[in-house]
PDB file of C-alpha atoms in Angstrom:
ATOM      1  CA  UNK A   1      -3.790  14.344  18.688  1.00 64.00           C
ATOM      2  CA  UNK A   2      -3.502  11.682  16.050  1.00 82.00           C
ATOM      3  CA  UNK A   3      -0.913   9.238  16.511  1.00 93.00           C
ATOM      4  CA  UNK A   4       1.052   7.184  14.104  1.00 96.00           C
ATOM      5  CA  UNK A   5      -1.867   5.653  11.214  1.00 97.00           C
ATOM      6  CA  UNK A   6      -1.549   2.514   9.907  1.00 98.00           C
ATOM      7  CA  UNK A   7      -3.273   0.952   6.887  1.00 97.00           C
ATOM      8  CA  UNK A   8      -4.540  -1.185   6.176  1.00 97.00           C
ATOM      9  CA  UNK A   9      -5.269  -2.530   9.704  1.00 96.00           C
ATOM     10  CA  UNK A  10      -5.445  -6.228   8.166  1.00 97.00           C
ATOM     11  CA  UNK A  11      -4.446  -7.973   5.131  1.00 97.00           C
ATOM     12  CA  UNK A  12      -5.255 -11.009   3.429  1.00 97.00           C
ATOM     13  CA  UNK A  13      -3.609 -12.244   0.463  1.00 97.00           C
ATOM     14  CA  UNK A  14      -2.292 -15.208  -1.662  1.00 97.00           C
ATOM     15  CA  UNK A  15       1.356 -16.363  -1.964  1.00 97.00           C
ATOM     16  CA  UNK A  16       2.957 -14.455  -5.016  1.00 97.00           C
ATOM     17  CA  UNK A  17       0.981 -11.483  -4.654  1.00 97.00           C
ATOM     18  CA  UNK A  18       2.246  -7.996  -3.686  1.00 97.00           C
ATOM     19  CA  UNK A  19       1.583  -6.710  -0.860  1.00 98.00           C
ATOM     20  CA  UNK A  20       1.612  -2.611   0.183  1.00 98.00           C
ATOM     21  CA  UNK A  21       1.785  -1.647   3.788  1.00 98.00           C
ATOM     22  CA  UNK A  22       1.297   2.110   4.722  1.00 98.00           C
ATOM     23  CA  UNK A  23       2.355   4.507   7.514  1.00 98.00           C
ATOM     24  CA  UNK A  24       1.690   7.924   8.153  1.00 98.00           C
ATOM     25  CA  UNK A  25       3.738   8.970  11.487  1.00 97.00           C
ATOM     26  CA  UNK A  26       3.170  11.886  14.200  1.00 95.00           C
ATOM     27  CA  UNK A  27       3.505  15.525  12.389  1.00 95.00           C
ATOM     28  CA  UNK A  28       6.662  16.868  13.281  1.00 92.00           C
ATOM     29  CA  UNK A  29       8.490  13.199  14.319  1.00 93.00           C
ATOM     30  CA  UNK A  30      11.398  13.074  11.782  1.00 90.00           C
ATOM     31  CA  UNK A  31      12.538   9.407  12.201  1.00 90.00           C
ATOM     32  CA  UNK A  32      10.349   6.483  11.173  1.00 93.00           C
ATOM     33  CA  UNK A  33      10.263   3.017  12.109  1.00 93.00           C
ATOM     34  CA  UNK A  34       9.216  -0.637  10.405  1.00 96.00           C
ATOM     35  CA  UNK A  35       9.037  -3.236  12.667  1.00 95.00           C
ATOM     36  CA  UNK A  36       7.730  -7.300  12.660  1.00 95.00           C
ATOM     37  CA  UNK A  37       5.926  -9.260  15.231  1.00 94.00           C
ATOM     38  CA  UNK A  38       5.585 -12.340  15.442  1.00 91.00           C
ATOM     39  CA  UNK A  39       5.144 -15.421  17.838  1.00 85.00           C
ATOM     40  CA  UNK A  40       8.739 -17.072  16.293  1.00 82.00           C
ATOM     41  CA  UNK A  41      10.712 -14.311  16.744  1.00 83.00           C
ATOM     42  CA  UNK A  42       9.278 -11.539  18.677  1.00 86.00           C
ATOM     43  CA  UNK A  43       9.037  -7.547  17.891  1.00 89.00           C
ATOM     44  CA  UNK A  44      12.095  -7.129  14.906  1.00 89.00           C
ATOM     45  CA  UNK A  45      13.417  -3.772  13.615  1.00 90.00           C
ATOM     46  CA  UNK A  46      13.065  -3.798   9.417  1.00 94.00           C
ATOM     47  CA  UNK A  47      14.402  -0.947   8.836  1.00 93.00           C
ATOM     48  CA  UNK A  48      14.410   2.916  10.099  1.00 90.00           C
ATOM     49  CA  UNK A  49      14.897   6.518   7.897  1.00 91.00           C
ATOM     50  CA  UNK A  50      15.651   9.619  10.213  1.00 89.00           C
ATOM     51  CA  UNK A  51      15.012  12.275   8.078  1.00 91.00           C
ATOM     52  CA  UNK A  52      13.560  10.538   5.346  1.00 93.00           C
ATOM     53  CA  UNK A  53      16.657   8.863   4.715  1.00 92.00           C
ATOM     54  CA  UNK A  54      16.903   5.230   4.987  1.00 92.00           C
ATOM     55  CA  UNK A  55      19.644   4.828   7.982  1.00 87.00           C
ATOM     56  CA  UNK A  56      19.447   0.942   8.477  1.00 85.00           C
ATOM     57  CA  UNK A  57      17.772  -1.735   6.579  1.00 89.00           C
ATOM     58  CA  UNK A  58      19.841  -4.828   8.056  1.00 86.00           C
ATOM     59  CA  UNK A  59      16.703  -6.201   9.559  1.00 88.00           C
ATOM     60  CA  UNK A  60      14.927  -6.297   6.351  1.00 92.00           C
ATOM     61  CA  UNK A  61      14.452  -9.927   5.534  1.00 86.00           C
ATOM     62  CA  UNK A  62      15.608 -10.263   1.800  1.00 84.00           C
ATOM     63  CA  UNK A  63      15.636  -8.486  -1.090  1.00 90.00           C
ATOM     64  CA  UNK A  64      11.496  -9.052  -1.195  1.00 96.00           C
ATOM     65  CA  UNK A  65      11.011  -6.662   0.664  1.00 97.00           C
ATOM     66  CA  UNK A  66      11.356  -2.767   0.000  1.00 97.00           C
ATOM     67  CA  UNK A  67      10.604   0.589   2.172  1.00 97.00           C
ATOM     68  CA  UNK A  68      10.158   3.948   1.018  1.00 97.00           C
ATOM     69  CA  UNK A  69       9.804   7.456   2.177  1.00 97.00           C
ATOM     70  CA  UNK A  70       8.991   9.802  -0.075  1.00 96.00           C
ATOM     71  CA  UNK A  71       8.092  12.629   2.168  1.00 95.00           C
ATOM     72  CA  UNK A  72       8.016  13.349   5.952  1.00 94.00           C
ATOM     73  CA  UNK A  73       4.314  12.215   6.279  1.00 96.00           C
ATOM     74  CA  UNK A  74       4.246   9.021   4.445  1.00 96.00           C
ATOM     75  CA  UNK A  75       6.353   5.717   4.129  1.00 98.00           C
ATOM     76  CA  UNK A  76       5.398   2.500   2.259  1.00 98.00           C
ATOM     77  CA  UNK A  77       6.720  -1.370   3.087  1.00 98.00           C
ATOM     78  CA  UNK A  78       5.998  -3.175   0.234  1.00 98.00           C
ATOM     79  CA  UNK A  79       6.723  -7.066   0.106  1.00 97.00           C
ATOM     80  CA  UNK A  80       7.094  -8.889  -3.557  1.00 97.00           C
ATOM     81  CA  UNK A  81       6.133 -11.467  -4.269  1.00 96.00           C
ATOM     82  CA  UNK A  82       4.800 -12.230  -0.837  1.00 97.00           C
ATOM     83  CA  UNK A  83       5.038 -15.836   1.181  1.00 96.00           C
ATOM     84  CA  UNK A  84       3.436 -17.301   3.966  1.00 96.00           C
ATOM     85  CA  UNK A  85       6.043 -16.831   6.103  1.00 95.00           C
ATOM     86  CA  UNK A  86       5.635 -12.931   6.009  1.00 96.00           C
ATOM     87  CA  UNK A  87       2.321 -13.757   7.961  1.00 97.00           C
ATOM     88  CA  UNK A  88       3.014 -11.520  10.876  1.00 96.00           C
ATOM     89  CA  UNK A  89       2.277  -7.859  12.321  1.00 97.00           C
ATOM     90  CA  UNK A  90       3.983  -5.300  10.732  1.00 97.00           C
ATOM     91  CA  UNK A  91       4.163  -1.978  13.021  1.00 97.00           C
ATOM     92  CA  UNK A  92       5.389   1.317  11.995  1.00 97.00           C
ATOM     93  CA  UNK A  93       6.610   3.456  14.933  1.00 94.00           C
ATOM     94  CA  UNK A  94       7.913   7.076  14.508  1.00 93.00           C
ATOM     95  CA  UNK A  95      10.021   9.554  17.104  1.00 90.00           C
ATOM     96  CA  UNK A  96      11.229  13.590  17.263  1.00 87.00           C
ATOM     97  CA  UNK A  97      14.527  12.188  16.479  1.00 67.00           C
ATOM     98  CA  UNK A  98      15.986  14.100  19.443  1.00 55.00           C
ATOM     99  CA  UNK A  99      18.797  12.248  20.728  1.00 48.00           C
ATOM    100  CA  UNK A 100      17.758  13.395  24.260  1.00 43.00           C
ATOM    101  CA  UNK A 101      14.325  11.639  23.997  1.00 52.00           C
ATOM    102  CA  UNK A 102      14.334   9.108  21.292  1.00 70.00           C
ATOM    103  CA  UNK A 103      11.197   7.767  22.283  1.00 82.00           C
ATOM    104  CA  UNK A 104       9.137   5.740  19.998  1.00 87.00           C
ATOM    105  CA  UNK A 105       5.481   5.575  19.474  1.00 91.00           C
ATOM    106  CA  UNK A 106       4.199   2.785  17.181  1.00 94.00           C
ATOM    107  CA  UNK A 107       0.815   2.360  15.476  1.00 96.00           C
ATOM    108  CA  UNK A 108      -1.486   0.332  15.650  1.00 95.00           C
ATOM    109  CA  UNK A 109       0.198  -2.556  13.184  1.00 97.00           C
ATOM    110  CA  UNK A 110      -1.047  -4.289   9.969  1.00 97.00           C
ATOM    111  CA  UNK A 111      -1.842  -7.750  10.649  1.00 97.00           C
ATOM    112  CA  UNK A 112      -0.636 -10.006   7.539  1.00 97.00           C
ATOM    113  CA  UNK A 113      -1.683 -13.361   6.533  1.00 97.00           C
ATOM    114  CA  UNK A 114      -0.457 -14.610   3.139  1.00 97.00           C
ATOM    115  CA  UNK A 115      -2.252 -17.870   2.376  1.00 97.00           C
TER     116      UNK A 115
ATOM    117  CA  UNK B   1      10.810 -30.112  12.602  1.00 36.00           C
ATOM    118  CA  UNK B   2       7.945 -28.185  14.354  1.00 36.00           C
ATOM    119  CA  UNK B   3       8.266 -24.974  14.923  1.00 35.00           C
ATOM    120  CA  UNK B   4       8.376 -23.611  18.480  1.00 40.00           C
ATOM    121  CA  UNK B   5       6.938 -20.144  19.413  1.00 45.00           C
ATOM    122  CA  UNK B   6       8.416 -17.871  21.525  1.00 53.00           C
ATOM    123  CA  UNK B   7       7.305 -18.476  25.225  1.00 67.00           C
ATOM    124  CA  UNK B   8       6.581 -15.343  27.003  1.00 81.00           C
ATOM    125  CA  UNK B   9       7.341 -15.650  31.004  1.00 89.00           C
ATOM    126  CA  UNK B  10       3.669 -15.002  32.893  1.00 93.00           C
ATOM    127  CA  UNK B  11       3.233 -12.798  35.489  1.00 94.00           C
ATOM    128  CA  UNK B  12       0.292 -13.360  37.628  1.00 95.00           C
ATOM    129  CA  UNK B  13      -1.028 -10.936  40.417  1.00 96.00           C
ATOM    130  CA  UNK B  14      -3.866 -10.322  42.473  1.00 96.00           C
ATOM    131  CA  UNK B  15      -5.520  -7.071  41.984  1.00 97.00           C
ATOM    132  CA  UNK B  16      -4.283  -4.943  44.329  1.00 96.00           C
ATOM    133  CA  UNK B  17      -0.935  -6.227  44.483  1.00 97.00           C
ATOM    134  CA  UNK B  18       2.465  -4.718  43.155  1.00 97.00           C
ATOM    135  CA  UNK B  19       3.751  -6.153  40.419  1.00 97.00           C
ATOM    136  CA  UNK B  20       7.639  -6.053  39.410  1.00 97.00           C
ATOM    137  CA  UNK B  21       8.554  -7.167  35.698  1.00 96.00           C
ATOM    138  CA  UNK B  22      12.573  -7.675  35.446  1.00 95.00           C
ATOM    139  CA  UNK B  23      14.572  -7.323  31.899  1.00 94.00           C
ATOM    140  CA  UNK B  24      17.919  -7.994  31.793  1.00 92.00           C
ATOM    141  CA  UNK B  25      20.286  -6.441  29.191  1.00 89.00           C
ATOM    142  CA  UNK B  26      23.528  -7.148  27.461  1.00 83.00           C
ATOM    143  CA  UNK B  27      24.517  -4.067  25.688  1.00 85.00           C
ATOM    144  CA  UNK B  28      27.478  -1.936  28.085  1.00 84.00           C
ATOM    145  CA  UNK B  29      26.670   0.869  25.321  1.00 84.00           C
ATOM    146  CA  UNK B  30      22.912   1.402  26.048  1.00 87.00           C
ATOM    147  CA  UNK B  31      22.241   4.681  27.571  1.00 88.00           C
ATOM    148  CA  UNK B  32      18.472   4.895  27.085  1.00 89.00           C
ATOM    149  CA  UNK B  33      15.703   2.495  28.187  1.00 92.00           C
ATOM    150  CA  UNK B  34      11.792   1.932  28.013  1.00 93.00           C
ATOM    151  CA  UNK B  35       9.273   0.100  28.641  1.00 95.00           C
ATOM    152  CA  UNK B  36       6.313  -0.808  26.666  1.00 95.00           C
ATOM    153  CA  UNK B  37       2.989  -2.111  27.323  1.00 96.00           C
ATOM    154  CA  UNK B  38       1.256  -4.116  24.521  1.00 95.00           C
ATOM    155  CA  UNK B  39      -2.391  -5.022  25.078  1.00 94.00           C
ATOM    156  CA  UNK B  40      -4.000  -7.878  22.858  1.00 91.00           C
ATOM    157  CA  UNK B  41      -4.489  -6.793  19.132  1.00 88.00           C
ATOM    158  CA  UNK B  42      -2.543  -3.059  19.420  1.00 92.00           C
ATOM    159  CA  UNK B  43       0.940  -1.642  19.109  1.00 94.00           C
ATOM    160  CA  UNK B  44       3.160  -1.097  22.255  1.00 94.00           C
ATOM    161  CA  UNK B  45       2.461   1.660  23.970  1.00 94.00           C
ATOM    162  CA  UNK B  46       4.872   4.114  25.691  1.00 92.00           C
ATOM    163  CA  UNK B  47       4.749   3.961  29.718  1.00 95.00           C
ATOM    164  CA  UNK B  48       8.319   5.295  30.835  1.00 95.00           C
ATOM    165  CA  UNK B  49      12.163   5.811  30.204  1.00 93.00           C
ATOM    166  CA  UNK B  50      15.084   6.437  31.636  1.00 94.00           C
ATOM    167  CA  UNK B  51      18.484   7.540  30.872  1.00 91.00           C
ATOM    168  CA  UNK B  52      21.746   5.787  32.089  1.00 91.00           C
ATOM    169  CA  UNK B  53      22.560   8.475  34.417  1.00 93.00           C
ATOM    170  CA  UNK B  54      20.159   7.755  36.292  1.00 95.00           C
ATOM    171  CA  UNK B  55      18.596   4.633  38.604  1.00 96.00           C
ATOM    172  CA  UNK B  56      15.230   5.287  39.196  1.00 97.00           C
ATOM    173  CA  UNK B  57      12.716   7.045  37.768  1.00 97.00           C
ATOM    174  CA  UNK B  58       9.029   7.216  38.748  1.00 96.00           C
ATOM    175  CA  UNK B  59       5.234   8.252  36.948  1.00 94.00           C
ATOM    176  CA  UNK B  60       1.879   7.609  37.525  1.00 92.00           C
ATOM    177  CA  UNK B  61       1.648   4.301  39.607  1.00 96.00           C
ATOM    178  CA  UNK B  62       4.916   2.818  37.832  1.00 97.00           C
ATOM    179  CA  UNK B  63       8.722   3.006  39.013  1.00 97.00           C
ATOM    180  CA  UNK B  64      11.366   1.901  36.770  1.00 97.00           C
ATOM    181  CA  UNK B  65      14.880   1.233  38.471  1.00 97.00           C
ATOM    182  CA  UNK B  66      17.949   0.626  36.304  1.00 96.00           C
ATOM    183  CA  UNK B  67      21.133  -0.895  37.945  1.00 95.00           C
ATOM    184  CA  UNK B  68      23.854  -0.915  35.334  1.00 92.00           C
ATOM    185  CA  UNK B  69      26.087  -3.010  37.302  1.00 93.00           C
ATOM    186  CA  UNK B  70      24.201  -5.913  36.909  1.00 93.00           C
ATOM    187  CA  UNK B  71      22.643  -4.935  33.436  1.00 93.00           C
ATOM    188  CA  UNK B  72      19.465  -4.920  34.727  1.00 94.00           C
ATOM    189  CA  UNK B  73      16.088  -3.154  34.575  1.00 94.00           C
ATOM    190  CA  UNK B  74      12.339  -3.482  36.640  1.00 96.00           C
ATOM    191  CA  UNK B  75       9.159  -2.289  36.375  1.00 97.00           C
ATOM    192  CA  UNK B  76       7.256  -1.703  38.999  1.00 98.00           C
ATOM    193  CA  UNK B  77       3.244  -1.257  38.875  1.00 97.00           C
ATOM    194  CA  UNK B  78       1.441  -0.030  42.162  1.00 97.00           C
ATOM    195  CA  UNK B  79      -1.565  -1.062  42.999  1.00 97.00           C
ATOM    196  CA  UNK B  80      -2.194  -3.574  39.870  1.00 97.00           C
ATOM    197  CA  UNK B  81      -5.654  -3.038  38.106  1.00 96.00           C
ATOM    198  CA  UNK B  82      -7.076  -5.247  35.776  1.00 95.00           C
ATOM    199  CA  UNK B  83      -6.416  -3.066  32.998  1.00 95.00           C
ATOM    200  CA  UNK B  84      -2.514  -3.393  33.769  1.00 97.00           C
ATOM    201  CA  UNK B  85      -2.887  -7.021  32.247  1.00 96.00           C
ATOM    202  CA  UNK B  86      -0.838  -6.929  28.612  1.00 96.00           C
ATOM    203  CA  UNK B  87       2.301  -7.666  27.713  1.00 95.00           C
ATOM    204  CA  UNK B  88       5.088  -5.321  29.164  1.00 96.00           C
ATOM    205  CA  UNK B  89       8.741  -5.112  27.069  1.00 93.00           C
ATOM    206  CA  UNK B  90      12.300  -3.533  27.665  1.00 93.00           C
ATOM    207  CA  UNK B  91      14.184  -1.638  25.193  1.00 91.00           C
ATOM    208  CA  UNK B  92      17.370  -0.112  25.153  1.00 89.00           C
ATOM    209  CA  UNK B  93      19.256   1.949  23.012  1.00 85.00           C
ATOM    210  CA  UNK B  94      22.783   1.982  22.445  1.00 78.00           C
ATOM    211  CA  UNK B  95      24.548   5.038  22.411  1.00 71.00           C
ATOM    212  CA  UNK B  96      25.956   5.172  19.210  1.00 69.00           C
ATOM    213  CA  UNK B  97      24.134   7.535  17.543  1.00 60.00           C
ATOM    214  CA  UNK B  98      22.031   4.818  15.798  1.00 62.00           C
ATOM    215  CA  UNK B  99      18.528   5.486  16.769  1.00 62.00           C
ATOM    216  CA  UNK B 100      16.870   1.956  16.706  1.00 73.00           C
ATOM    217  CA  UNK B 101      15.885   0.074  19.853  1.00 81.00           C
ATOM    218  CA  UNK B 102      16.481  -3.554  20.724  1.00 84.00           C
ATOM    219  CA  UNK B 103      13.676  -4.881  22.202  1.00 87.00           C
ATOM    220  CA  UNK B 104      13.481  -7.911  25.014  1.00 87.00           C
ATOM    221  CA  UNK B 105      10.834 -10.778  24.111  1.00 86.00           C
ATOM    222  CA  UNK B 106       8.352  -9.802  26.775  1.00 91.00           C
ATOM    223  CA  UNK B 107       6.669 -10.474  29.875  1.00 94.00           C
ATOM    224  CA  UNK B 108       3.166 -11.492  30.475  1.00 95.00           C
ATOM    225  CA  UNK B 109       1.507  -9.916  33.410  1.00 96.00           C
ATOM    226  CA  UNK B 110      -1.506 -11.272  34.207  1.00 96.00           C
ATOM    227  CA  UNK B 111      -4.084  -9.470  36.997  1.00 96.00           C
ATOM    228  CA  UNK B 112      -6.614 -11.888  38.765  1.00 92.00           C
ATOM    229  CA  UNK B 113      -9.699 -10.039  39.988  1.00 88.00           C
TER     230      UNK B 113
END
């Protein structure tokens, strides 16, 4: 079974530029999850959509960064312009949703590094 | 100033040993818990939950016991393998409806051959 799909699995870019990070979570898993990692501040929850409906975005850092999800199969994180201080992991996780098991299964994260 | 990066406690075991990661909570309102293991260069990975009605809970070689008095959860790994070295968080969940997890900052665990 294919799990969550992350791409791209590593990105490289200069300060200013725009940056696109994309998740495509487990068929059937109806809430989706941004998170960042880094050494600073640990594993941080961006934002979530349950339905494809953003729910909470109070961890997103500033207005720089944006997530959408246009359909069940496919969300987008975009960050512009980027910084160097964005220079983390970015994971997307996704779950059924059901409040009896809301468990969460992440991918395997987009490493950023904005020079 | 410098910066300071977040120092993970270390766990370190002898193959063969039982290990027992602790995570303490603060939320009263969390009824739902997991932990997750995260190996070098990969997302966390799913091991096992529990729900607040309940205090222990065990799977394959791994026990998790929850004691909401003292806001506290352990993980317990049986027979420690090599391949059990990564780093292991908590989450909880609150029960409010909202979905999102809070997530601890980690453990290190550590298995010497």
């Amino acid at each position: 079974d294919a799990g969550v799909i992350q791409s791209p699995r590593h990105e490289v870019t200069e300060m200013g530029q725009e940056v696109t990070l994309r998740c495509k979570p487990i068929s059937g898993h109806n809430s989706l999850f941004w998170y960042r990692q880094t050494m600073m501040r640990g594993l941080e929850l961006l934002i979530y959509f349950n339905n494809n409906v953003p729910i909470d975005d109070s961890g997103m850092p500033e207005d720089r960064f944006s997530a959408k999800m246009p359909n069940a199969s496919f969300s987008t994180l975009k960050i512009q312009p980027s910084e160097p201080r964005d220079s983390a992991v970015y994971f997307c996780a996704s779950s059924s949703g059901a409040l009896s098991t809301d468990t969460q299964y992440f991918g395997p994260g987009t490493r950023l590094t904005v020079l | 100033g410098e910066s300071v990066g977040l120092h993970l406690p270390t766990l370190s075991v002898q193959e063969g040993d039982n290990s027992i990661i602790n995570c303490a909570y603060s939320n009263s309102a969390s009824d739902y818990f997991i932990w997750y293991k995260q190996e070098s260069g990969k997302g966390p990975q799913f091991i096992i939950d529990i729900r607040s009605n309940m205090d222990k809970r065990q799977g394959q070689r791994v026990t998790v016991l929850l004691n909401k008095t003292v806001k506290h959860l352990s993980l317990q790994i049986a027979a420690t393998q090599p391949g059990d070295s990564a780093v292991y968080f908590c989450a909880e969940k609150a029960n409010t409806g909202r979905r999102a997890l809070t997530f601890g900052s980690g453990t290190r665990l550590q298995v010497q051959p």
